[in-house]
PDB file of C-alpha atoms in Angstrom:
ATOM      1  CA  MET A 295      -8.806 166.335 267.841  1.00  0.00           C
ATOM      2  CA  PRO A 296     -10.314 166.660 271.328  1.00  0.00           C
ATOM      3  CA  VAL A 297     -13.959 167.691 271.410  1.00  0.00           C
ATOM      4  CA  SER A 298     -14.912 171.254 272.226  1.00  0.00           C
ATOM      5  CA  ALA A 299     -16.119 172.241 275.677  1.00  0.00           C
ATOM      6  CA  ARG A 300     -19.363 173.526 274.161  1.00  0.00           C
ATOM      7  CA  GLU A 301     -20.102 170.199 272.494  1.00  0.00           C
ATOM      8  CA  PHE A 302     -19.249 168.298 275.638  1.00  0.00           C
ATOM      9  CA  GLN A 303     -21.484 170.553 277.728  1.00  0.00           C
ATOM     10  CA  ARG A 304     -24.367 169.970 275.301  1.00  0.00           C
ATOM     11  CA  TRP A 305     -23.833 166.217 275.435  1.00  0.00           C
ATOM     12  CA  SER A 306     -23.422 166.046 279.224  1.00  0.00           C
ATOM     13  CA  ASP A 307     -26.548 168.193 279.725  1.00  0.00           C
ATOM     14  CA  GLN A 308     -28.479 165.619 277.709  1.00  0.00           C
ATOM     15  CA  TRP A 309     -27.254 162.551 279.561  1.00  0.00           C
ATOM     16  CA  PHE A 310     -26.290 164.013 282.943  1.00  0.00           C
ATOM     17  CA  PRO A 311     -28.906 166.714 283.609  1.00  0.00           C
ATOM     18  CA  GLU A 312     -28.339 168.761 286.726  1.00  0.00           C
ATOM     19  CA  VAL A 313     -25.040 166.976 287.406  1.00  0.00           C
ATOM     20  CA  SER A 314     -22.122 169.259 288.226  1.00  0.00           C
ATOM     21  CA  ALA A 315     -18.770 168.948 286.504  1.00  0.00           C
ATOM     22  CA  ARG A 316     -17.235 167.781 289.770  1.00  0.00           C
ATOM     23  CA  GLU A 317     -19.849 165.043 290.171  1.00  0.00           C
ATOM     24  CA  LEU A 318     -19.531 164.039 286.519  1.00  0.00           C
ATOM     25  CA  ALA A 319     -15.796 163.674 286.973  1.00  0.00           C
ATOM     26  CA  ARG A 320     -16.359 161.475 290.019  1.00  0.00           C
ATOM     27  CA  LEU A 321     -18.856 159.272 288.194  1.00  0.00           C
ATOM     28  CA  SER A 322     -16.415 158.929 285.292  1.00  0.00           C
ATOM     29  CA  GLY A 323     -13.466 158.014 287.493  1.00  0.00           C
ATOM     30  CA  LEU A 324     -11.623 161.253 286.716  1.00  0.00           C
ATOM     31  CA  LYS A 325     -10.073 163.908 288.888  1.00  0.00           C
ATOM     32  CA  SER A 326     -12.265 166.999 289.012  1.00  0.00           C
ATOM     33  CA  THR A 327      -9.211 169.138 288.221  1.00  0.00           C
ATOM     34  CA  THR A 328      -8.570 167.091 285.074  1.00  0.00           C
ATOM     35  CA  LEU A 329     -12.061 167.640 283.703  1.00  0.00           C
ATOM     36  CA  HIS A 330     -11.999 171.311 284.732  1.00  0.00           C
ATOM     37  CA  GLN A 331      -8.716 171.911 282.901  1.00  0.00           C
ATOM     38  CA  GLN A 332      -9.984 170.192 279.772  1.00  0.00           C
ATOM     39  CA  ILE A 333     -13.114 172.339 279.734  1.00  0.00           C
ATOM     40  CA  VAL A 334     -11.176 175.569 280.378  1.00  0.00           C
ATOM     41  CA  ARG A 335      -8.735 174.731 277.577  1.00  0.00           C
ATOM     42  CA  ASN A 336     -11.658 173.858 275.281  1.00  0.00           C
ATOM     43  CA  LYS A 337     -10.088 170.455 274.657  1.00  0.00           C
ATOM     44  CA  VAL A 338     -12.075 167.654 276.243  1.00  0.00           C
ATOM     45  CA  ALA A 339     -10.289 164.359 275.624  1.00  0.00           C
ATOM     46  CA  GLU A 340     -12.057 161.563 273.780  1.00  0.00           C
ATOM     47  CA  SER A 341     -11.187 159.304 276.712  1.00  0.00           C
ATOM     48  CA  THR A 342     -13.240 161.616 278.953  1.00  0.00           C
ATOM     49  CA  VAL A 343     -16.296 161.195 276.725  1.00  0.00           C
ATOM     50  CA  ILE A 344     -15.826 157.430 276.733  1.00  0.00           C
ATOM     51  CA  SER A 345     -15.390 157.271 280.508  1.00  0.00           C
ATOM     52  CA  ALA A 346     -18.544 159.331 281.015  1.00  0.00           C
ATOM     53  CA  ALA A 347     -20.467 157.138 278.555  1.00  0.00           C
ATOM     54  CA  ARG A 348     -19.408 154.002 280.414  1.00  0.00           C
ATOM     55  CA  ALA A 349     -20.546 155.542 283.685  1.00  0.00           C
ATOM     56  CA  LYS A 350     -24.016 155.979 282.157  1.00  0.00           C
ATOM     57  CA  ASN A 351     -23.941 152.524 280.473  1.00  0.00           C
ATOM     58  CA  LEU A 352     -24.032 154.200 277.072  1.00  0.00           C
ATOM     59  CA  ASP A 353     -22.394 152.849 273.946  1.00  0.00           C
ATOM     60  CA  PRO A 354     -19.008 154.639 273.817  1.00  0.00           C
ATOM     61  CA  LEU A 355     -18.990 154.531 270.004  1.00  0.00           C
ATOM     62  CA  GLU A 356     -22.425 156.128 269.802  1.00  0.00           C
ATOM     63  CA  ALA A 357     -21.418 158.733 272.361  1.00  0.00           C
ATOM     64  CA  LEU A 358     -18.262 159.711 270.502  1.00  0.00           C
ATOM     65  CA  SER A 359     -20.174 159.758 267.201  1.00  0.00           C
ATOM     66  CA  SER A 360     -22.266 162.640 268.476  1.00  0.00           C
ATOM     67  CA  PHE A 361     -19.242 164.950 268.332  1.00  0.00           C
ATOM     68  CA  GLU A 362     -17.850 166.792 265.333  1.00  0.00           C
ATOM     69  CA  GLY A 363     -15.036 164.878 263.713  1.00  0.00           C
ATOM     70  CA  TYR A 364     -16.494 161.522 264.709  1.00  0.00           C
ATOM     71  CA  VAL A 365     -19.957 161.668 263.139  1.00  0.00           C
ATOM     72  CA  ASP A 366     -19.197 158.675 260.895  1.00  0.00           C
ATOM     73  CA  LEU A 367     -17.569 156.602 263.615  1.00  0.00           C
ATOM     74  CA  LEU A 368     -20.594 154.475 264.482  1.00  0.00           C
ATOM     75  CA  THR A 369     -21.747 153.875 260.916  1.00  0.00           C
ATOM     76  CA  GLY A 370     -18.160 153.286 259.801  1.00  0.00           C
ATOM     77  CA  THR A 371     -17.556 150.540 262.332  1.00  0.00           C
ATOM     78  CA  SER A 372     -17.555 146.991 261.020  1.00  0.00           C
ATOM     79  CA  VAL A 373     -16.024 143.603 261.759  1.00  0.00           C
ATOM     80  CA  PRO A 374     -12.209 143.761 261.695  1.00  0.00           C
ATOM     81  CA  THR A 375     -10.330 141.856 259.038  1.00  0.00           C
ATOM     82  CA  GLU A 376      -8.498 138.626 259.763  1.00  0.00           C
ATOM     83  CA  ALA A 377      -5.207 140.486 259.334  1.00  0.00           C
ATOM     84  CA  GLU A 378      -6.241 143.000 262.005  1.00  0.00           C
ATOM     85  CA  LEU A 379      -7.212 140.255 264.424  1.00  0.00           C
ATOM     86  CA  LEU A 380      -3.942 138.386 263.928  1.00  0.00           C
ATOM     87  CA  SER A 381      -1.946 141.599 264.275  1.00  0.00           C
ATOM     88  CA  GLN A 382      -3.128 141.769 267.881  1.00  0.00           C
ATOM     89  CA  VAL A 383      -1.984 138.280 268.847  1.00  0.00           C
ATOM     90  CA  HIS A 384       1.222 138.485 270.872  1.00  0.00           C
ATOM     91  CA  TYR A 385       4.187 136.609 269.450  1.00  0.00           C
ATOM     92  CA  LEU A 386       4.394 134.487 272.605  1.00  0.00           C
ATOM     93  CA  ASP A 387       0.788 133.421 272.105  1.00  0.00           C
ATOM     94  CA  VAL A 388       1.575 132.481 268.515  1.00  0.00           C
ATOM     95  CA  LEU A 389       4.506 130.384 269.712  1.00  0.00           C
ATOM     96  CA  ARG A 390       2.298 128.738 272.340  1.00  0.00           C
ATOM     97  CA  GLU A 391      -0.161 127.802 269.602  1.00  0.00           C
ATOM     98  CA  VAL A 392       2.701 126.267 267.612  1.00  0.00           C
ATOM     99  CA  LEU A 393       3.849 124.245 270.619  1.00  0.00           C
ATOM    100  CA  GLY A 394       0.280 123.279 271.490  1.00  0.00           C
ATOM    101  CA  ARG A 395      -0.292 121.819 268.072  1.00  0.00           C
ATOM    102  CA  ALA A 396       2.985 119.944 268.363  1.00  0.00           C
ATOM    103  CA  GLY A 397       1.812 118.442 271.640  1.00  0.00           C
ATOM    104  CA  ASP A 398       4.566 120.045 273.694  1.00  0.00           C
ATOM    105  CA  LEU A 399       2.126 122.264 275.609  1.00  0.00           C
ATOM    106  CA  SER A 400      -1.544 122.050 276.495  1.00  0.00           C
ATOM    107  CA  ALA A 401      -3.872 123.466 273.849  1.00  0.00           C
ATOM    108  CA  MET A 402      -4.432 127.219 273.813  1.00  0.00           C
ATOM    109  CA  GLU A 403      -7.633 128.589 275.321  1.00  0.00           C
ATOM    110  CA  PRO A 404      -9.220 131.972 274.466  1.00  0.00           C
ATOM    111  CA  SER A 405      -8.571 133.289 277.971  1.00  0.00           C
ATOM    112  CA  MET A 406      -4.837 132.693 277.532  1.00  0.00           C
ATOM    113  CA  LEU A 407      -4.410 135.400 274.894  1.00  0.00           C
ATOM    114  CA  ARG A 408      -2.699 138.529 276.136  1.00  0.00           C
ATOM    115  CA  PRO A 409      -5.073 141.509 276.185  1.00  0.00           C
ATOM    116  CA  ILE A 410      -4.995 144.528 273.914  1.00  0.00           C
ATOM    117  CA  PRO A 411      -3.179 146.879 273.862  1.00  0.00           C
ATOM    118  CA  GLN A 412       0.243 145.303 273.753  1.00  0.00           C
ATOM    119  CA  GLN A 413       3.586 147.040 273.442  1.00  0.00           C
ATOM    120  CA  ASP A 414       3.602 146.773 269.657  1.00  0.00           C
ATOM    121  CA  SER A 415      -0.160 146.869 269.025  1.00  0.00           C
ATOM    122  CA  VAL A 416      -0.319 150.085 266.995  1.00  0.00           C
ATOM    123  CA  ARG A 417       2.613 149.339 264.685  1.00  0.00           C
ATOM    124  CA  SER A 418       1.384 145.784 264.126  1.00  0.00           C
ATOM    125  CA  TRP A 419      -2.091 147.056 263.263  1.00  0.00           C
ATOM    126  CA  VAL A 420      -0.811 149.680 260.821  1.00  0.00           C
ATOM    127  CA  ASP A 421       1.378 147.058 259.137  1.00  0.00           C
ATOM    128  CA  ALA A 422      -1.617 144.732 258.846  1.00  0.00           C
ATOM    129  CA  ILE A 423      -3.862 147.278 257.090  1.00  0.00           C
ATOM    130  CA  ASP A 424      -1.145 148.980 255.022  1.00  0.00           C
ATOM    131  CA  PRO A 425      -1.638 148.455 251.261  1.00  0.00           C
ATOM    132  CA  GLY A 426       1.909 149.673 250.736  1.00  0.00           C
ATOM    133  CA  ASP A 427       1.789 153.449 250.941  1.00  0.00           C
ATOM    134  CA  LEU A 428      -0.312 154.125 254.044  1.00  0.00           C
ATOM    135  CA  ARG A 429       2.473 155.725 256.055  1.00  0.00           C
ATOM    136  CA  SER A 430       3.568 158.034 253.235  1.00  0.00           C
ATOM    137  CA  VAL A 431      -0.035 159.028 252.511  1.00  0.00           C
ATOM    138  CA  MET A 432      -0.713 159.783 256.178  1.00  0.00           C
ATOM    139  CA  ALA A 433       2.524 161.737 256.567  1.00  0.00           C
ATOM    140  CA  ALA A 434       1.614 163.855 253.535  1.00  0.00           C
ATOM    141  CA  ARG A 435      -1.934 164.443 254.846  1.00  0.00           C
ATOM    142  CA  LEU A 436      -0.582 165.589 258.196  1.00  0.00           C
ATOM    143  CA  GLY A 437       2.247 167.643 256.694  1.00  0.00           C
ATOM    144  CA  ILE A 438       4.899 165.803 258.670  1.00  0.00           C
ATOM    145  CA  THR A 439       7.817 163.538 257.883  1.00  0.00           C
ATOM    146  CA  ALA A 440       7.540 159.765 257.903  1.00  0.00           C
ATOM    147  CA  SER A 441       9.858 159.599 260.921  1.00  0.00           C
ATOM    148  CA  THR A 442       7.621 162.007 262.854  1.00  0.00           C
ATOM    149  CA  LEU A 443       4.614 159.842 262.021  1.00  0.00           C
ATOM    150  CA  SER A 444       6.477 156.773 263.254  1.00  0.00           C
ATOM    151  CA  THR A 445       7.168 158.573 266.521  1.00  0.00           C
ATOM    152  CA  ARG A 446       3.486 159.380 266.941  1.00  0.00           C
ATOM    153  CA  LEU A 447       2.609 155.741 266.368  1.00  0.00           C
ATOM    154  CA  LYS A 448       5.083 154.659 269.027  1.00  0.00           C
ATOM    155  CA  THR A 449       4.125 157.230 271.667  1.00  0.00           C
ATOM    156  CA  LYS A 450       0.654 158.614 272.368  1.00  0.00           C
ATOM    157  CA  PHE A 451      -1.654 157.295 269.640  1.00  0.00           C
ATOM    158  CA  ALA A 452      -4.216 160.102 269.414  1.00  0.00           C
ATOM    159  CA  ALA A 453      -7.819 159.159 268.643  1.00  0.00           C
ATOM    160  CA  PRO A 454      -8.132 161.433 265.549  1.00  0.00           C
ATOM    161  CA  LEU A 455      -5.028 159.841 264.031  1.00  0.00           C
ATOM    162  CA  ALA A 456      -6.326 156.350 264.795  1.00  0.00           C
ATOM    163  CA  VAL A 457      -9.650 157.035 263.066  1.00  0.00           C
ATOM    164  CA  ASP A 458      -8.060 158.838 260.113  1.00  0.00           C
ATOM    165  CA  ILE A 459      -5.660 155.966 259.479  1.00  0.00           C
ATOM    166  CA  ALA A 460      -8.591 153.560 259.458  1.00  0.00           C
ATOM    167  CA  ARG A 461     -10.456 155.792 257.005  1.00  0.00           C
ATOM    168  CA  GLN A 462      -7.494 155.870 254.644  1.00  0.00           C
ATOM    169  CA  ALA A 463      -7.027 152.103 254.846  1.00  0.00           C
ATOM    170  CA  GLY A 464     -10.725 151.369 254.360  1.00  0.00           C
ATOM    171  CA  VAL A 465     -11.126 149.319 257.547  1.00  0.00           C
ATOM    172  CA  SER A 466     -13.417 149.619 260.545  1.00  0.00           C
ATOM    173  CA  LEU A 467     -13.108 153.116 261.985  1.00  0.00           C
ATOM    174  CA  ALA A 468     -13.127 151.779 265.536  1.00  0.00           C
ATOM    175  CA  SER A 469     -10.164 149.442 265.070  1.00  0.00           C
ATOM    176  CA  GLY A 470      -7.520 152.069 265.777  1.00  0.00           C
ATOM    177  CA  LEU A 471      -9.306 153.009 268.988  1.00  0.00           C
ATOM    178  CA  VAL A 472      -9.241 149.359 270.043  1.00  0.00           C
ATOM    179  CA  VAL A 473      -5.542 148.778 269.364  1.00  0.00           C
ATOM    180  CA  GLY A 474      -4.752 152.105 271.007  1.00  0.00           C
ATOM    181  CA  GLY A 475      -6.512 151.009 274.175  1.00  0.00           C
ATOM    182  CA  LEU A 476      -9.270 153.627 274.103  1.00  0.00           C
ATOM    183  CA  LEU A 477     -12.024 151.070 273.484  1.00  0.00           C
ATOM    184  CA  THR A 478     -12.349 147.440 274.496  1.00  0.00           C
ATOM    185  CA  GLU A 479     -12.672 144.813 271.792  1.00  0.00           C
ATOM    186  CA  ALA A 480     -16.389 144.449 272.510  1.00  0.00           C
ATOM    187  CA  GLU A 481     -16.957 148.225 272.417  1.00  0.00           C
ATOM    188  CA  GLY A 482     -15.124 148.442 269.092  1.00  0.00           C
ATOM    189  CA  GLY A 483     -17.224 145.762 267.430  1.00  0.00           C
ATOM    190  CA  TRP A 484     -14.581 143.046 267.541  1.00  0.00           C
ATOM    191  CA  PRO A 485     -16.142 139.589 267.809  1.00  0.00           C
ATOM    192  CA  ALA A 486     -15.841 137.689 271.063  1.00  0.00           C
ATOM    193  CA  ASN A 487     -12.797 135.410 270.841  1.00  0.00           C
ATOM    194  CA  GLY A 488     -12.199 136.769 267.345  1.00  0.00           C
ATOM    195  CA  ARG A 489      -8.420 136.907 267.744  1.00  0.00           C
ATOM    196  CA  PHE A 490      -8.293 133.380 269.127  1.00  0.00           C
ATOM    197  CA  GLU A 491     -10.499 131.956 266.377  1.00  0.00           C
ATOM    198  CA  ALA A 492      -8.427 133.678 263.680  1.00  0.00           C
ATOM    199  CA  LEU A 493      -5.286 132.149 265.158  1.00  0.00           C
ATOM    200  CA  ARG A 494      -6.843 128.713 265.526  1.00  0.00           C
ATOM    201  CA  ALA A 495      -8.117 128.798 261.931  1.00  0.00           C
ATOM    202  CA  LEU A 496      -4.620 129.166 260.473  1.00  0.00           C
ATOM    203  CA  GLY A 497      -3.131 126.196 258.681  1.00  0.00           C
ATOM    204  CA  GLU A 498       0.269 124.938 259.748  1.00  0.00           C
ATOM    205  CA  SER A 499       2.165 126.823 257.046  1.00  0.00           C
ATOM    206  CA  ASP A 500       0.367 130.120 257.691  1.00  0.00           C
ATOM    207  CA  LEU A 501       0.887 129.710 261.435  1.00  0.00           C
ATOM    208  CA  PHE A 502       4.623 129.192 260.968  1.00  0.00           C
ATOM    209  CA  SER A 503       4.787 132.188 258.624  1.00  0.00           C
ATOM    210  CA  LEU A 504       3.014 134.349 261.197  1.00  0.00           C
ATOM    211  CA  ALA A 505       5.424 133.226 263.903  1.00  0.00           C
ATOM    212  CA  ILE A 506       8.417 134.026 261.698  1.00  0.00           C
ATOM    213  CA  ARG A 507       7.086 137.515 260.880  1.00  0.00           C
ATOM    214  CA  LYS A 508       6.436 138.348 264.514  1.00  0.00           C
ATOM    215  CA  LEU A 509       9.797 136.993 265.666  1.00  0.00           C
ATOM    216  CA  THR A 510      11.546 139.000 262.955  1.00  0.00           C
ATOM    217  CA  VAL A 511       9.989 142.193 264.295  1.00  0.00           C
ATOM    218  CA  VAL A 512      10.927 141.279 267.864  1.00  0.00           C
ATOM    219  CA  ASN A 513      14.497 140.532 266.797  1.00  0.00           C
ATOM    220  CA  ARG A 514      14.737 143.826 264.905  1.00  0.00           C
ATOM    221  CA  GLY A 515      13.612 145.694 268.002  1.00  0.00           C
ATOM    222  CA  TYR A 516      16.131 143.853 270.135  1.00  0.00           C
ATOM    223  CA  TRP A 517      19.033 144.758 267.872  1.00  0.00           C
ATOM    224  CA  GLN A 518      17.857 148.371 267.658  1.00  0.00           C
ATOM    225  CA  ARG A 519      17.864 148.618 271.453  1.00  0.00           C
ATOM    226  CA  GLN A 520      21.315 147.061 271.569  1.00  0.00           C
ATOM    227  CA  HIS A 521      22.556 149.519 268.957  1.00  0.00           C
ATOM    228  CA  ASN A 522      21.105 152.478 270.854  1.00  0.00           C
ATOM    229  CA  LYS A 523      22.679 151.236 274.071  1.00  0.00           C
ATOM    230  CA  GLN A 524      26.067 150.893 272.391  1.00  0.00           C
ATOM    231  CA  GLN A 525      25.822 154.388 270.924  1.00  0.00           C
ATOM    232  CA  ALA A 526      24.946 155.835 274.327  1.00  0.00           C
ATOM    233  CA  GLU A 527      27.902 154.068 275.943  1.00  0.00           C
ATOM    234  CA  GLU A 528      30.260 155.372 273.244  1.00  0.00           C
ATOM    235  CA  PHE A 529      28.869 158.897 273.660  1.00  0.00           C
ATOM    236  CA  TRP A 530      29.397 158.944 277.416  1.00  0.00           C
ATOM    237  CA  GLY A 531      32.772 157.259 276.967  1.00  0.00           C
ATOM    238  CA  ASN A 532      33.926 160.040 274.627  1.00  0.00           C
ATOM    239  CA  LEU A 533      32.799 162.654 277.143  1.00  0.00           C
ATOM    240  CA  GLY A 534      34.640 161.094 279.989  1.00  0.00           C
TER     241      GLY A 534
END
């Protein structure tokens, strides 16, 4: 959940003494009206805390850990698993690695990897850390249906949900914030070139298997979009 205005005021007084809310917003790259509304509503977004921390060259993880609900964030952050790293490699980058090894393209370089987040980053990450019942457990914890949870994963991936999912899966608590785009890989404790090295370390068979899995997901999404388009056309056709 967003942090309270009182907590944020305490934190900003510590690190930005005698700085007005308007000036703090400017330093953080925010509109003053945005910060004002968050404070009035008593719901200061986690992204606001992180932006302010960056403006002061503070560790965003440490900053967020000073707020209720995130007190274990810093201590619960660790190196991501290989599965997490590979989940954030775009399918086109996987295919390029396949072609590079075959000699049909120049070898992949770390800088060639598409940045996080990607269109399917959150779903791919949840799939990678799911022991088999993660979605059902999370839906039950939140008191929502599995379909509603899926919608939340596809739309705005809230920071509390990202951290809670990581807690339930027993992985680094910062990983969900990385794949959701709230933190950079470096800020979330992901090793430099970690995704590239995980990809490069795969044997031929594992690389092909990864490519097949990612292409299967892409194909499923394509057919779902086609199905939705056909349904919409039939709906409007029946109306007219």
